[in-house]
Coordinates of C-alpha atoms in Angstrom, one line a residue:
M1 CA -20.7 15.7 -30.4
K2 CA -17.6 17.2 -28.9
I3 CA -18.1 15.5 -25.6
F4 CA -18.8 12.2 -27.2
K5 CA -15.6 12.3 -29.4
N6 CA -13.5 13.1 -26.3
N7 CA -15.0 10.1 -24.4
S8 CA -14.2 7.9 -27.3
I9 CA -10.6 8.9 -27.3
L10 CA -10.3 8.2 -23.6
I11 CA -12.0 4.7 -24.0
R12 CA -9.4 3.8 -26.8
G13 CA -6.6 5.0 -24.6
F14 CA -7.8 2.9 -21.7
M15 CA -7.9 -0.2 -23.7
M16 CA -4.4 0.1 -25.2
V17 CA -3.1 0.4 -21.5
I18 CA -4.9 -2.9 -20.5
C19 CA -3.6 -4.8 -23.5
F20 CA -0.1 -3.5 -22.9
T21 CA -0.3 -4.6 -19.3
F22 CA -1.6 -8.1 -20.4
F23 CA 1.1 -8.9 -22.9
T24 CA 3.7 -7.6 -20.6
A25 CA 2.5 -9.9 -18.0
C26 CA 2.8 -13.0 -20.4
E27 CA 6.4 -12.4 -21.1
E28 CA 8.8 -14.9 -19.7
G29 CA 10.0 -14.0 -16.4
P30 CA 13.4 -14.7 -14.8
N31 CA 12.1 -18.1 -13.4
F32 CA 10.2 -19.4 -16.5
R33 CA 11.9 -22.3 -18.2
I34 CA 11.0 -24.5 -21.1
Q35 CA 12.2 -28.0 -20.4
E36 CA 13.8 -29.5 -23.4
Y37 CA 14.6 -33.4 -23.1
P38 CA 17.5 -34.8 -25.0
E39 CA 16.8 -37.3 -27.6
Q40 CA 17.2 -40.8 -26.2
T41 CA 19.5 -43.3 -27.9
A42 CA 18.8 -47.1 -27.6
T43 CA 21.9 -49.2 -28.4
G44 CA 20.8 -52.7 -27.6
I45 CA 18.4 -55.2 -25.9
S46 CA 19.4 -58.1 -23.6
H47 CA 17.5 -60.8 -25.6
T48 CA 16.6 -60.9 -29.1
S49 CA 14.1 -63.7 -28.7
G50 CA 12.1 -65.1 -25.8
Y51 CA 8.7 -65.8 -24.2
P52 CA 5.9 -63.3 -23.6
G53 CA 6.1 -62.4 -20.0
I54 CA 9.9 -62.5 -19.6
N55 CA 11.9 -59.1 -18.7
V56 CA 14.2 -57.8 -21.2
T57 CA 16.7 -54.9 -20.7
I58 CA 17.1 -52.0 -23.2
T59 CA 20.5 -50.2 -23.0
G60 CA 21.4 -46.7 -24.2
T61 CA 21.5 -43.2 -23.0
D62 CA 19.3 -40.2 -22.0
F63 CA 16.3 -42.4 -20.9
G64 CA 15.7 -40.4 -17.8
T65 CA 14.2 -42.0 -14.7
L66 CA 10.4 -41.6 -15.2
K67 CA 8.7 -44.8 -16.3
G68 CA 5.6 -43.0 -17.3
A69 CA 7.5 -41.4 -20.0
V70 CA 8.5 -44.7 -21.5
K71 CA 6.7 -46.6 -24.1
V72 CA 8.0 -49.8 -25.6
Y73 CA 6.4 -51.7 -28.6
F74 CA 7.1 -55.4 -29.5
G75 CA 5.9 -55.9 -33.2
G76 CA 3.8 -52.8 -32.7
I77 CA 2.1 -54.1 -29.4
L78 CA 2.6 -51.8 -26.5
A79 CA 4.2 -53.3 -23.3
T80 CA 2.1 -52.7 -20.3
N81 CA 4.7 -53.2 -17.7
V82 CA 7.8 -51.0 -17.6
V83 CA 9.6 -52.6 -14.6
S84 CA 12.2 -50.0 -14.0
C85 CA 13.8 -47.0 -15.8
E86 CA 17.3 -45.6 -15.3
D87 CA 19.2 -43.1 -17.5
T88 CA 21.0 -45.8 -19.2
K89 CA 18.8 -48.9 -18.7
I90 CA 15.1 -49.8 -19.1
V91 CA 13.7 -53.1 -17.9
V92 CA 10.4 -54.1 -19.6
Q93 CA 8.2 -57.1 -19.6
V94 CA 7.4 -58.6 -23.1
P95 CA 3.7 -58.3 -23.5
A96 CA 1.4 -61.3 -23.6
A97 CA 0.2 -60.5 -27.3
A98 CA 3.7 -59.6 -28.5
I99 CA 4.4 -60.1 -32.1
S100 CA 7.7 -61.0 -33.7
G101 CA 9.3 -58.0 -35.4
K102 CA 10.9 -54.6 -34.7
V103 CA 11.2 -53.2 -31.2
S104 CA 10.3 -49.5 -30.9
L105 CA 11.2 -47.2 -27.9
Q106 CA 9.4 -43.8 -27.1
V107 CA 10.7 -41.6 -24.3
W108 CA 8.6 -38.5 -24.0
K109 CA 8.1 -37.5 -27.6
H110 CA 11.4 -38.8 -28.9
L111 CA 10.6 -42.1 -30.9
N112 CA 13.2 -44.6 -32.1
D113 CA 11.0 -46.6 -34.4
S114 CA 13.2 -49.6 -34.9
F115 CA 16.5 -50.1 -32.8
A116 CA 16.3 -54.0 -32.5
E117 CA 14.5 -57.1 -33.7
F118 CA 12.7 -59.6 -31.3
T119 CA 11.5 -63.1 -32.1
V120 CA 8.6 -64.2 -29.9
L121 CA 8.9 -68.0 -28.9
P122 CA 5.9 -70.3 -28.1
A123 CA 5.8 -70.2 -24.3
P124 CA 5.7 -73.4 -22.2
A125 CA 2.6 -74.3 -20.5
I126 CA 1.9 -77.1 -17.7
T127 CA -1.4 -79.0 -18.3
S128 CA -1.0 -81.4 -15.3
V129 CA 1.3 -82.7 -12.6
V130 CA 0.9 -86.2 -11.6
S131 CA 2.7 -88.5 -9.1
S132 CA 3.5 -92.1 -9.7
N133 CA 2.0 -92.7 -6.1
A134 CA -1.3 -94.2 -5.7
I135 CA -2.6 -91.0 -4.6
N136 CA -1.4 -89.0 -7.5
T137 CA -1.0 -85.6 -5.5
V138 CA 1.4 -87.3 -3.0
A139 CA 5.1 -87.8 -3.7
F140 CA 7.5 -89.4 -1.3
P141 CA 10.9 -87.7 -1.5
G142 CA 13.5 -89.8 -3.4
V143 CA 10.9 -92.4 -4.2
D144 CA 8.0 -91.3 -6.4
I145 CA 8.2 -90.2 -9.9
V146 CA 6.4 -86.9 -10.9
T147 CA 5.4 -86.3 -14.5
I148 CA 4.8 -82.8 -15.7
N149 CA 2.7 -82.7 -18.8
G150 CA 2.5 -79.8 -21.2
I151 CA 3.7 -78.1 -24.2
N152 CA 6.7 -76.3 -25.6
F153 CA 9.2 -77.8 -23.3
G154 CA 11.8 -78.5 -25.8
T155 CA 14.2 -81.5 -25.4
D156 CA 17.3 -79.9 -23.8
A157 CA 17.3 -80.5 -20.1
S158 CA 20.1 -77.9 -19.6
K159 CA 17.7 -75.1 -20.5
V160 CA 14.9 -76.2 -18.1
A161 CA 14.8 -75.9 -14.1
V162 CA 12.2 -77.8 -12.1
S163 CA 11.3 -76.7 -8.8
F164 CA 9.0 -78.3 -6.0
N165 CA 7.8 -75.3 -4.2
G166 CA 11.3 -73.6 -4.4
T167 CA 13.3 -76.9 -4.0
A168 CA 15.2 -77.9 -7.2
A169 CA 14.6 -81.3 -8.7
T170 CA 16.8 -83.3 -11.2
I171 CA 15.3 -84.0 -14.7
Q172 CA 15.3 -87.7 -15.6
N173 CA 13.8 -87.4 -18.9
I174 CA 12.5 -84.5 -21.0
A175 CA 10.4 -84.4 -24.3
D176 CA 8.6 -81.3 -25.7
N177 CA 5.3 -82.4 -24.0
K178 CA 6.5 -84.2 -20.9
I179 CA 9.1 -84.0 -18.2
T180 CA 9.7 -86.5 -15.4
V181 CA 11.6 -85.9 -12.2
T182 CA 12.1 -87.7 -8.8
A183 CA 10.6 -85.8 -5.9
P184 CA 13.5 -84.0 -4.3
A185 CA 14.4 -84.5 -0.6
N186 CA 13.0 -82.3 1.9
Y187 CA 10.7 -80.4 -0.3
A188 CA 7.7 -78.6 1.1
T189 CA 4.3 -79.3 0.0
G190 CA 3.2 -77.0 -2.8
F191 CA 3.3 -76.3 -6.4
V192 CA 5.7 -77.7 -9.1
S193 CA 7.1 -75.1 -11.4
I194 CA 9.5 -74.9 -14.4
T195 CA 11.7 -72.1 -15.5
M196 CA 12.8 -71.7 -19.1
G197 CA 14.5 -68.7 -20.7
G198 CA 13.7 -66.4 -17.8
L199 CA 10.0 -67.5 -17.7
T200 CA 8.5 -69.4 -14.8
V201 CA 5.2 -71.3 -15.1
Q202 CA 3.5 -73.1 -12.3
G203 CA 1.4 -76.3 -12.5
T204 CA -1.5 -77.8 -10.6
P205 CA -2.4 -79.6 -8.4
A206 CA -0.2 -79.0 -5.4
I207 CA 2.2 -82.0 -4.7
I208 CA 2.1 -83.2 -1.1
N209 CA 5.2 -84.4 0.8
P210 CA 3.8 -86.9 3.2
T211 CA 7.0 -87.1 5.2
A212 CA 6.8 -83.5 6.2
A213 CA 5.6 -82.6 9.7
G214 CA 2.0 -81.7 10.1
D215 CA -1.6 -83.0 9.6
I216 CA -1.2 -86.1 7.3
T217 CA -4.6 -87.4 7.8
P218 CA -5.9 -86.8 4.3
Y219 CA -3.1 -88.8 2.8
F220 CA -3.0 -91.9 5.0
L221 CA -6.5 -92.2 6.5
S222 CA -10.1 -91.6 5.2
N223 CA -13.6 -91.5 6.5
T224 CA -12.3 -90.0 9.8
G225 CA -15.4 -87.6 10.6
N226 CA -15.0 -83.9 11.2
F227 CA -12.4 -83.2 13.9
V228 CA -13.7 -79.7 14.5
S229 CA -17.5 -80.0 14.5
G230 CA -17.9 -83.8 15.1
G231 CA -19.8 -86.2 13.0
G232 CA -19.5 -86.8 9.3
F233 CA -18.5 -90.4 9.3
V234 CA -19.9 -92.4 6.3
S235 CA -21.8 -95.7 7.0
N236 CA -21.5 -98.9 5.1
T237 CA -24.0 -100.3 2.5
D238 CA -25.6 -102.3 5.4
A239 CA -26.8 -99.1 7.0
Y240 CA -29.9 -98.7 9.2
S241 CA -33.0 -98.2 7.5
A242 CA -35.8 -98.0 10.1
N243 CA -33.3 -97.3 13.0
R244 CA -30.1 -95.5 13.5
W245 CA -27.5 -98.4 13.7
G246 CA -24.9 -99.4 11.0
T247 CA -21.4 -100.1 10.4
L248 CA -18.7 -97.7 9.2
G249 CA -18.0 -97.6 5.5
A250 CA -14.6 -98.4 3.9
P251 CA -11.8 -98.5 4.6
W252 CA -12.9 -99.1 8.2
I253 CA -12.9 -102.8 9.2
T254 CA -15.3 -103.9 11.9
N255 CA -15.1 -107.3 13.6
A256 CA -17.8 -109.4 14.7
G257 CA -17.2 -108.5 18.5
A258 CA -18.2 -104.9 17.6
K259 CA -21.5 -105.8 16.0
N260 CA -23.8 -105.7 19.0
K261 CA -26.9 -104.1 17.2
T262 CA -29.4 -105.4 14.7
N263 CA -30.6 -103.2 11.8
A264 CA -34.0 -103.1 10.3
S265 CA -33.0 -106.1 8.0
S266 CA -32.0 -108.2 11.0
V267 CA -28.4 -107.9 10.1
K268 CA -25.8 -107.5 13.0
V269 CA -24.2 -104.2 12.8
G270 CA -22.2 -101.8 15.1
G271 CA -19.7 -99.2 15.4
F272 CA -21.8 -96.5 13.7
S273 CA -24.8 -94.3 14.5
K274 CA -26.5 -91.4 12.9
D275 CA -27.2 -90.2 16.4
G276 CA -26.0 -86.6 16.5
G277 CA -24.7 -86.4 13.0
N278 CA -23.2 -89.7 11.6
R279 CA -20.6 -90.8 14.2
L280 CA -18.4 -93.7 15.2
C281 CA -20.5 -94.9 18.0
F282 CA -21.0 -97.7 20.5
E283 CA -23.9 -98.3 23.0
T284 CA -24.9 -101.3 25.1
W285 CA -28.3 -100.3 26.4
G286 CA -30.5 -103.5 26.3
D287 CA -28.0 -106.1 27.5
T288 CA -26.0 -106.0 24.4
P289 CA -22.3 -106.1 25.5
V290 CA -19.3 -105.5 23.2
V291 CA -16.4 -107.9 23.8
D292 CA -13.1 -107.1 22.1
G293 CA -14.9 -105.1 19.5
K294 CA -12.5 -103.6 16.9
V295 CA -13.1 -100.9 14.5
Y296 CA -10.0 -100.0 12.6
Q297 CA -8.3 -99.1 9.2
Q298 CA -4.9 -99.6 7.9
T299 CA -3.0 -96.6 6.6
S300 CA -3.3 -96.2 2.9
M301 CA 0.5 -96.2 2.5
A302 CA 3.5 -97.2 4.6
L303 CA 4.1 -94.4 7.2
P304 CA 7.8 -93.2 7.0
A305 CA 9.9 -93.9 10.0
G306 CA 9.3 -91.3 12.7
S307 CA 7.1 -90.1 15.5
Y308 CA 3.3 -89.6 15.1
T309 CA 0.4 -88.4 17.2
V310 CA -3.2 -89.7 16.9
S311 CA -5.9 -87.4 18.4
F312 CA -9.6 -87.6 18.3
T313 CA -12.8 -85.9 19.9
Y314 CA -15.1 -87.9 21.9
Y315 CA -18.1 -88.2 24.3
S316 CA -18.5 -90.8 27.0
E317 CA -21.1 -92.2 29.4
N318 CA -19.1 -95.3 30.0
H319 CA -18.9 -96.8 33.5
P320 CA -15.7 -98.2 35.3
T321 CA -16.2 -101.9 34.3
S322 CA -16.1 -100.8 30.5
S323 CA -13.1 -99.5 28.4
V324 CA -12.6 -97.9 25.1
Y325 CA -9.1 -97.6 23.8
C326 CA -7.8 -95.7 20.8
V327 CA -4.9 -97.9 19.4
A328 CA -2.1 -98.0 16.8
A329 CA -0.6 -101.4 15.8
T330 CA 1.7 -102.8 13.3
G331 CA 0.2 -104.9 10.5
D332 CA -3.4 -105.3 9.6
G333 CA -5.5 -105.4 12.8
L334 CA -5.6 -104.5 16.5
P335 CA -4.6 -106.5 19.5
S336 CA -7.3 -107.7 21.9
L337 CA -7.5 -106.3 25.4
A338 CA -5.2 -108.9 26.8
N339 CA -2.5 -108.1 24.6
L340 CA -2.9 -104.4 24.5
N341 CA 0.7 -103.8 25.6
T342 CA 2.0 -105.2 22.2
A343 CA 0.5 -102.1 20.4
L344 CA 2.8 -99.2 19.1
G345 CA 0.7 -96.9 21.2
Y346 CA -2.8 -96.3 22.8
V347 CA -4.9 -94.1 25.1
G348 CA -7.9 -94.9 27.3
T349 CA -10.9 -92.8 27.5
W350 CA -13.2 -91.4 30.2
N351 CA -15.1 -94.2 32.1
S352 CA -16.4 -92.7 35.4
T353 CA -20.1 -92.8 35.0
P354 CA -21.8 -94.8 37.8
V355 CA -23.3 -98.2 36.8
G356 CA -27.0 -97.5 35.9
A357 CA -26.6 -93.7 35.4
T358 CA -25.8 -91.5 32.4
A359 CA -24.2 -88.7 34.5
P360 CA -21.7 -87.6 35.2
N361 CA -20.2 -87.8 31.7
S362 CA -17.0 -86.9 30.0
A363 CA -18.4 -83.4 29.0
T364 CA -21.3 -81.1 29.4
G365 CA -23.0 -82.6 26.5
A366 CA -22.7 -84.8 23.4
T367 CA -22.1 -81.6 21.3
N368 CA -19.2 -80.5 23.5
P369 CA -16.7 -83.4 23.1
I370 CA -13.2 -83.5 24.7
T371 CA -9.9 -84.4 22.9
A372 CA -7.6 -87.3 23.7
K373 CA -4.3 -88.1 22.0
F374 CA -1.4 -90.5 22.1
D375 CA 1.9 -90.8 20.4
F376 CA 3.7 -93.8 18.7
T377 CA 6.9 -94.3 16.8
V378 CA 7.8 -96.5 13.8
A379 CA 11.4 -97.4 13.4
T380 CA 11.2 -98.4 9.8
S381 CA 8.6 -97.5 7.1
Q382 CA 5.5 -99.6 7.4
K383 CA 1.7 -99.8 7.4
V384 CA 0.0 -99.1 10.6
S385 CA -3.6 -100.0 11.7
I386 CA -5.4 -97.3 13.8
G387 CA -8.7 -97.6 15.4
F388 CA -10.7 -98.4 18.6
L389 CA -10.7 -101.5 20.9
V390 CA -14.0 -101.6 22.7
N391 CA -15.0 -103.7 25.9
M392 CA -18.4 -102.4 27.1
A393 CA -20.6 -104.3 29.6
G394 CA -24.3 -104.5 29.1
A395 CA -27.0 -103.7 31.7
A396 CA -30.6 -104.3 32.1
T397 CA -31.2 -100.6 32.2
K398 CA -29.1 -97.5 31.5
A399 CA -25.6 -98.8 30.3
D400 CA -22.6 -97.5 28.3
Y401 CA -22.6 -94.9 25.5
F402 CA -19.6 -93.6 23.4
I403 CA -19.2 -91.5 20.3
V404 CA -16.2 -90.2 18.3
G405 CA -16.6 -86.9 16.5
G406 CA -13.4 -87.0 14.4
M407 CA -9.8 -88.2 14.1
K408 CA -6.5 -86.9 13.0
L409 CA -3.0 -88.2 12.3
V410 CA -0.1 -85.9 12.6
K411 CA 3.6 -86.4 11.9
N412 CA 5.8 -84.9 14.5

């Protein structure tokens, strides 16, 4: 019993030493600091009313610089985007679901439950953007009127700014659900937007400036095939049934001279074939010549004054006594071969296959076409006809063959 008692005393003493050491280690050392943040003071807000999505500025003191420590509530709804935080200024975006009422600010654990009131206004919205042009996504600068339809625009034009892809436009008329403007000069193709009370909203579809340099094919021409892969032209309703021949669909115009084939209904057709994927096509096998054949279309609108380039992909097995020209001409129609020099511009195509042969040809194969192009200029705004003037001699055996894969019109 004496031995056990002595051991017990030793154990209790050892435990007291451990506890003393532990608590001593937990005491605050010379480098230990408890950070106390001063209580923030909010003194004002930059706007007392506005739209969800706008930025407002809260002013005051002792905000710190850590955005993550800041919480702002609009009518009890937490803002999810604190844009910036400085010691005397906080910029925050009004949340989409904000409710009119008190504005509360919390920085770390310090809460100012109601330092300002904010009224949420019904936000403007654009439902459509429509040009007065026949193609309602195209607007000529200084000419076409563009109507912006929507809601909550108000009626004070001084409070609304309209922009065409960054270029300001002057408002002609404004109502709460409609704004009209004239397309501004030199605007870039893009979206129309309005800015009200610090909020910018964007409408669709994009509005196209047809006078701007670049590819303008979709706005002035149609049914022009696929320039990259070839084919894709659309035939007319007199299309082939049992054979491959037909005429090009609108807006292409095909004269009688170009119709050197007969379809399954015994109707004269020409200028189109489904050979190789629906192409603009001429062929004179079987003693069927083409004399001043014309396949063309007039631009859907007057081209603005300026310089243009027409380019197209094609394949040819034509011989030297035949010719195919791509032509641009004023008015509605193309000149005949004898008057070709009256055109605005033109380019001839490859025609070096010997008579009676199919090779050599203009490329390594019908699926590997080449590209040709020419330039023309219009001094004043006008419609222009663009198409092909074809003269192909017939032959008892192998004769001429010519296909176009796609066309493009570019404003320089």
